[in-house]
């Protein structure tokens, strides 16, 4: 069966004249990577581009790097986001790949977000920092075991907290020693809101994101 993308982001050429080059490059890449998907999208701010789906953050980095190096393309990429499930008031359910497509809040009953089971291997001395990071990201501890001078931390985390900058933070607080693996466990209902970034009074669709209400100010400021 076809692989299911987990992380999505928009890719737009710096120069709109390169749109057809980008489409050709994506077509060639998808020939030798069946797990990578893309579809055309337009943004009022960034023009024509593509909404791309990846298996994870590393996969996204590799594809972007290949597009830059092998096809000599200068790209703008939107913040990575995950797939949400939206239940409307009329009980209709829809998958939301792009935060800009979120229906009017008055028509939504609830929004579900994907959660993961993350396994982190880390030297003893950094365990405290890792636990703090996971708790900051709305994580729930499942297990903590020791093998010699290394600890194995197992946490339940919302995927949208991981795709932002979790891996970079994890590597920096452990001086590169932590290893990180995760699997999707399912969807859960949460208090999620859409954050719009306004430029000169106009909301820019490419910059909108969906986050937990408690972290909306923080993420909006960080993005600005």
mmCIF file of C-alpha atoms in Angstrom:
data_model
loop_
_atom_site.group_PDB
_atom_site.id
_atom_site.type_symbol
_atom_site.label_atom_id
_atom_site.label_comp_id
_atom_site.label_asym_id
_atom_site.label_seq_id
_atom_site.Cartn_x
_atom_site.Cartn_y
_atom_site.Cartn_z
ATOM 1 C CA UNK A 1 0.000 0.000 0.000
ATOM 2 C CA UNK A 2 1.225 3.557 -0.587
ATOM 3 C CA UNK A 3 3.220 5.162 2.233
ATOM 4 C CA UNK A 4 1.440 7.837 4.254
ATOM 5 C CA UNK A 5 3.172 11.241 4.523
ATOM 6 C CA UNK A 6 3.475 12.493 8.093
ATOM 7 C CA UNK A 7 5.003 15.968 7.691
ATOM 8 C CA UNK A 8 3.908 18.572 5.126
ATOM 9 C CA UNK A 9 5.400 21.858 3.994
ATOM 10 C CA UNK A 10 5.006 24.233 1.079
ATOM 11 C CA UNK A 11 7.885 24.710 -1.374
ATOM 12 C CA UNK A 12 7.926 27.855 -3.501
ATOM 13 C CA UNK A 13 10.579 29.045 -5.977
ATOM 14 C CA UNK A 14 12.271 32.347 -5.091
ATOM 15 C CA UNK A 15 11.749 33.375 -8.701
ATOM 16 C CA UNK A 16 8.264 32.532 -10.039
ATOM 17 C CA UNK A 17 9.792 31.921 -13.482
ATOM 18 C CA UNK A 18 11.332 28.758 -11.985
ATOM 19 C CA UNK A 19 7.946 27.201 -11.220
ATOM 20 C CA UNK A 20 8.075 24.816 -14.197
ATOM 21 C CA UNK A 21 11.683 23.876 -13.287
ATOM 22 C CA UNK A 22 10.528 23.058 -9.757
ATOM 23 C CA UNK A 23 7.658 20.921 -11.075
ATOM 24 C CA UNK A 24 10.050 18.994 -13.331
ATOM 25 C CA UNK A 25 12.544 18.524 -10.467
ATOM 26 C CA UNK A 26 9.833 17.226 -8.126
ATOM 27 C CA UNK A 27 8.575 14.820 -10.795
ATOM 28 C CA UNK A 28 12.079 13.408 -11.284
ATOM 29 C CA UNK A 29 12.665 13.033 -7.533
ATOM 30 C CA UNK A 30 9.331 11.283 -7.003
ATOM 31 C CA UNK A 31 10.320 8.686 -9.635
ATOM 32 C CA UNK A 32 13.034 7.283 -7.373
ATOM 33 C CA UNK A 33 11.334 8.061 -4.043
ATOM 34 C CA UNK A 34 7.804 6.682 -3.941
ATOM 35 C CA UNK A 35 7.258 7.902 -0.373
ATOM 36 C CA UNK A 36 7.440 11.563 -1.407
ATOM 37 C CA UNK A 37 4.227 13.258 -2.601
ATOM 38 C CA UNK A 38 3.453 16.724 -3.954
ATOM 39 C CA UNK A 39 0.578 18.742 -5.360
ATOM 40 C CA UNK A 40 0.368 22.252 -6.767
ATOM 41 C CA UNK A 41 -0.819 25.095 -4.532
ATOM 42 C CA UNK A 42 -0.967 28.871 -4.772
ATOM 43 C CA UNK A 43 -0.279 31.466 -2.114
ATOM 44 C CA UNK A 44 -1.302 35.112 -2.294
ATOM 45 C CA UNK A 45 2.083 36.051 -0.812
ATOM 46 C CA UNK A 46 4.459 33.513 -2.394
ATOM 47 C CA UNK A 47 2.820 32.807 -5.756
ATOM 48 C CA UNK A 48 2.787 29.328 -7.307
ATOM 49 C CA UNK A 49 4.387 26.390 -5.534
ATOM 50 C CA UNK A 50 3.771 22.881 -4.224
ATOM 51 C CA UNK A 51 2.456 21.313 -1.044
ATOM 52 C CA UNK A 52 4.807 18.401 -0.347
ATOM 53 C CA UNK A 53 4.388 15.405 1.958
ATOM 54 C CA UNK A 54 7.292 13.607 3.653
ATOM 55 C CA UNK A 55 7.807 10.589 5.926
ATOM 56 C CA UNK A 56 9.493 12.763 8.547
ATOM 57 C CA UNK A 57 11.728 15.744 9.167
ATOM 58 C CA UNK A 58 14.933 14.088 7.922
ATOM 59 C CA UNK A 59 13.160 13.080 4.713
ATOM 60 C CA UNK A 60 12.051 16.708 4.225
ATOM 61 C CA UNK A 61 15.601 18.017 4.758
ATOM 62 C CA UNK A 62 17.024 15.526 2.229
ATOM 63 C CA UNK A 63 14.472 16.385 -0.477
ATOM 64 C CA UNK A 64 15.025 20.131 0.003
ATOM 65 C CA UNK A 65 18.787 19.696 -0.120
ATOM 66 C CA UNK A 66 18.583 17.589 -3.301
ATOM 67 C CA UNK A 67 16.369 20.173 -4.998
ATOM 68 C CA UNK A 68 18.909 22.869 -4.165
ATOM 69 C CA UNK A 69 22.054 20.942 -5.087
ATOM 70 C CA UNK A 70 20.992 18.741 -7.995
ATOM 71 C CA UNK A 71 18.535 21.089 -9.707
ATOM 72 C CA UNK A 72 20.077 24.438 -8.745
ATOM 73 C CA UNK A 73 16.804 25.805 -7.361
ATOM 74 C CA UNK A 74 16.437 28.599 -4.806
ATOM 75 C CA UNK A 75 13.452 27.740 -2.631
ATOM 76 C CA UNK A 76 11.300 29.229 0.111
ATOM 77 C CA UNK A 77 9.759 26.594 2.372
ATOM 78 C CA UNK A 78 6.886 27.185 4.795
ATOM 79 C CA UNK A 79 7.001 25.900 8.379
ATOM 80 C CA UNK A 80 6.476 22.121 8.496
ATOM 81 C CA UNK A 81 3.016 21.038 9.654
ATOM 82 C CA UNK A 82 1.232 17.737 10.277
ATOM 83 C CA UNK A 83 -2.134 16.310 9.205
ATOM 84 C CA UNK A 84 -5.040 17.199 11.491
ATOM 85 C CA UNK A 85 -8.515 15.647 11.603
ATOM 86 C CA UNK A 86 -11.338 18.191 11.737
ATOM 87 C CA UNK A 87 -14.840 17.157 12.877
ATOM 88 C CA UNK A 88 -17.440 19.712 11.791
ATOM 89 C CA UNK A 89 -20.735 20.474 13.523
ATOM 90 C CA UNK A 90 -22.618 18.476 10.871
ATOM 91 C CA UNK A 91 -20.438 15.426 11.811
ATOM 92 C CA UNK A 92 -18.499 15.560 8.539
ATOM 93 C CA UNK A 93 -14.817 14.682 9.000
ATOM 94 C CA UNK A 94 -11.991 16.043 6.875
ATOM 95 C CA UNK A 95 -8.207 15.751 6.829
ATOM 96 C CA UNK A 96 -6.403 19.069 7.040
ATOM 97 C CA UNK A 97 -3.008 19.134 5.273
ATOM 98 C CA UNK A 98 -2.625 22.895 5.087
ATOM 99 C CA UNK A 99 -3.402 25.211 8.059
ATOM 100 C CA UNK A 100 -4.631 27.871 5.618
ATOM 101 C CA UNK A 101 -7.566 25.560 4.698
ATOM 102 C CA UNK A 102 -9.006 25.350 8.236
ATOM 103 C CA UNK A 103 -12.802 25.930 8.061
ATOM 104 C CA UNK A 104 -14.473 28.749 9.967
ATOM 105 C CA UNK A 105 -14.193 28.172 13.732
ATOM 106 C CA UNK A 106 -18.001 28.357 14.104
ATOM 107 C CA UNK A 107 -18.372 25.245 11.917
ATOM 108 C CA UNK A 108 -15.879 23.118 13.868
ATOM 109 C CA UNK A 109 -16.867 20.717 16.632
ATOM 110 C CA UNK A 110 -13.301 19.624 17.489
ATOM 111 C CA UNK A 111 -9.826 19.129 15.999
ATOM 112 C CA UNK A 112 -7.671 16.016 16.511
ATOM 113 C CA UNK A 113 -3.876 16.040 16.278
ATOM 114 C CA UNK A 114 -1.431 13.141 15.747
ATOM 115 C CA UNK A 115 0.597 11.883 18.723
ATOM 116 C CA UNK A 116 3.821 9.880 18.709
ATOM 117 C CA UNK A 117 5.688 7.543 21.017
ATOM 118 C CA UNK A 118 9.231 8.923 21.143
ATOM 119 C CA UNK A 119 12.228 6.899 22.317
ATOM 120 C CA UNK A 120 15.310 8.927 23.243
ATOM 121 C CA UNK A 121 18.671 7.365 24.144
ATOM 122 C CA UNK A 122 20.844 9.782 26.101
ATOM 123 C CA UNK A 123 23.872 9.798 28.477
ATOM 124 C CA UNK A 124 22.939 10.077 32.187
ATOM 125 C CA UNK A 125 24.150 13.633 32.634
ATOM 126 C CA UNK A 126 21.648 15.047 30.116
ATOM 127 C CA UNK A 127 18.526 13.208 31.338
ATOM 128 C CA UNK A 128 17.216 16.202 33.332
ATOM 129 C CA UNK A 129 17.470 18.537 30.321
ATOM 130 C CA UNK A 130 15.715 16.002 28.054
ATOM 131 C CA UNK A 131 12.844 15.515 30.529
ATOM 132 C CA UNK A 132 12.427 19.303 30.787
ATOM 133 C CA UNK A 133 12.356 19.654 26.976
ATOM 134 C CA UNK A 134 9.740 16.896 26.588
ATOM 135 C CA UNK A 135 7.554 18.374 29.349
ATOM 136 C CA UNK A 136 7.759 21.826 27.700
ATOM 137 C CA UNK A 137 6.437 20.230 24.497
ATOM 138 C CA UNK A 138 3.287 18.896 26.211
ATOM 139 C CA UNK A 139 4.870 15.453 26.603
ATOM 140 C CA UNK A 140 3.707 12.649 28.919
ATOM 141 C CA UNK A 141 6.399 10.361 30.329
ATOM 142 C CA UNK A 142 5.841 6.633 29.697
ATOM 143 C CA UNK A 143 9.126 5.079 30.785
ATOM 144 C CA UNK A 144 12.667 5.832 31.980
ATOM 145 C CA UNK A 145 15.244 3.028 32.163
ATOM 146 C CA UNK A 146 19.011 2.885 32.546
ATOM 147 C CA UNK A 147 21.575 0.677 30.816
ATOM 148 C CA UNK A 148 25.048 1.449 32.139
ATOM 149 C CA UNK A 149 25.789 5.134 31.704
ATOM 150 C CA UNK A 150 22.923 5.646 29.233
ATOM 151 C CA UNK A 151 19.249 6.261 29.815
ATOM 152 C CA UNK A 152 16.309 5.363 27.592
ATOM 153 C CA UNK A 153 13.505 7.898 27.887
ATOM 154 C CA UNK A 154 10.105 7.050 26.386
ATOM 155 C CA UNK A 155 7.610 9.894 26.006
ATOM 156 C CA UNK A 156 4.223 10.437 24.419
ATOM 157 C CA UNK A 157 4.395 13.705 22.438
ATOM 158 C CA UNK A 158 2.170 15.658 20.028
ATOM 159 C CA UNK A 159 3.771 15.469 16.576
ATOM 160 C CA UNK A 160 3.273 19.168 15.812
ATOM 161 C CA UNK A 161 5.523 20.031 18.790
ATOM 162 C CA UNK A 162 8.226 17.754 17.351
ATOM 163 C CA UNK A 163 8.258 19.044 13.753
ATOM 164 C CA UNK A 164 8.997 22.647 14.780
ATOM 165 C CA UNK A 165 12.520 22.546 16.265
ATOM 166 C CA UNK A 166 12.476 19.641 18.744
ATOM 167 C CA UNK A 167 15.299 17.674 17.108
ATOM 168 C CA UNK A 168 17.631 20.698 16.955
ATOM 169 C CA UNK A 169 16.937 21.535 20.602
ATOM 170 C CA UNK A 170 17.472 17.907 21.633
ATOM 171 C CA UNK A 171 20.849 17.789 19.876
ATOM 172 C CA UNK A 172 21.998 21.114 21.319
ATOM 173 C CA UNK A 173 21.082 20.363 24.976
ATOM 174 C CA UNK A 174 22.798 16.944 24.790
ATOM 175 C CA UNK A 175 25.847 18.176 22.804
ATOM 176 C CA UNK A 176 24.821 15.839 19.972
ATOM 177 C CA UNK A 177 24.803 12.639 22.034
ATOM 178 C CA UNK A 178 21.063 11.931 22.065
ATOM 179 C CA UNK A 179 19.466 9.628 19.502
ATOM 180 C CA UNK A 180 15.780 9.964 18.720
ATOM 181 C CA UNK A 181 13.258 7.586 17.180
ATOM 182 C CA UNK A 182 9.469 7.803 17.006
ATOM 183 C CA UNK A 183 6.328 6.057 15.801
ATOM 184 C CA UNK A 184 2.826 7.473 15.270
ATOM 185 C CA UNK A 185 0.394 6.166 17.907
ATOM 186 C CA UNK A 186 -2.877 7.814 16.867
ATOM 187 C CA UNK A 187 -4.993 10.980 17.052
ATOM 188 C CA UNK A 188 -6.332 12.825 20.103
ATOM 189 C CA UNK A 189 -8.675 15.796 20.579
ATOM 190 C CA UNK A 190 -6.995 18.955 21.853
ATOM 191 C CA UNK A 191 -7.570 22.694 22.235
ATOM 192 C CA UNK A 192 -5.995 23.706 18.925
ATOM 193 C CA UNK A 193 -6.171 27.122 17.288
ATOM 194 C CA UNK A 194 -5.034 28.679 14.032
ATOM 195 C CA UNK A 195 -2.383 31.402 14.250
ATOM 196 C CA UNK A 196 -2.410 33.973 11.438
ATOM 197 C CA UNK A 197 0.556 36.218 10.751
ATOM 198 C CA UNK A 198 -0.570 39.626 9.501
ATOM 199 C CA UNK A 199 1.663 41.777 7.316
ATOM 200 C CA UNK A 200 0.403 45.328 6.848
ATOM 201 C CA UNK A 201 -3.008 44.176 8.088
ATOM 202 C CA UNK A 202 -3.332 41.229 5.673
ATOM 203 C CA UNK A 203 -3.096 37.591 6.809
ATOM 204 C CA UNK A 204 -0.381 35.725 4.883
ATOM 205 C CA UNK A 205 -1.714 32.234 4.144
ATOM 206 C CA UNK A 206 1.731 30.635 3.747
ATOM 207 C CA UNK A 207 2.712 31.645 7.316
ATOM 208 C CA UNK A 208 -0.411 30.400 9.119
ATOM 209 C CA UNK A 209 -0.026 27.484 11.502
ATOM 210 C CA UNK A 210 -2.097 25.388 13.881
ATOM 211 C CA UNK A 211 -0.897 25.119 17.478
ATOM 212 C CA UNK A 212 -2.176 24.384 20.981
ATOM 213 C CA UNK A 213 -3.916 27.441 22.461
ATOM 214 C CA UNK A 214 -1.432 27.661 25.373
ATOM 215 C CA UNK A 215 1.536 27.915 22.991
ATOM 216 C CA UNK A 216 -0.022 30.149 20.320
ATOM 217 C CA UNK A 217 1.550 33.421 21.576
ATOM 218 C CA UNK A 218 4.954 31.808 21.988
ATOM 219 C CA UNK A 219 4.993 30.213 18.522
ATOM 220 C CA UNK A 220 3.609 33.331 16.848
ATOM 221 C CA UNK A 221 6.318 35.503 18.399
ATOM 222 C CA UNK A 222 9.030 32.963 17.544
ATOM 223 C CA UNK A 223 7.882 32.893 13.915
ATOM 224 C CA UNK A 224 7.815 36.705 13.708
#
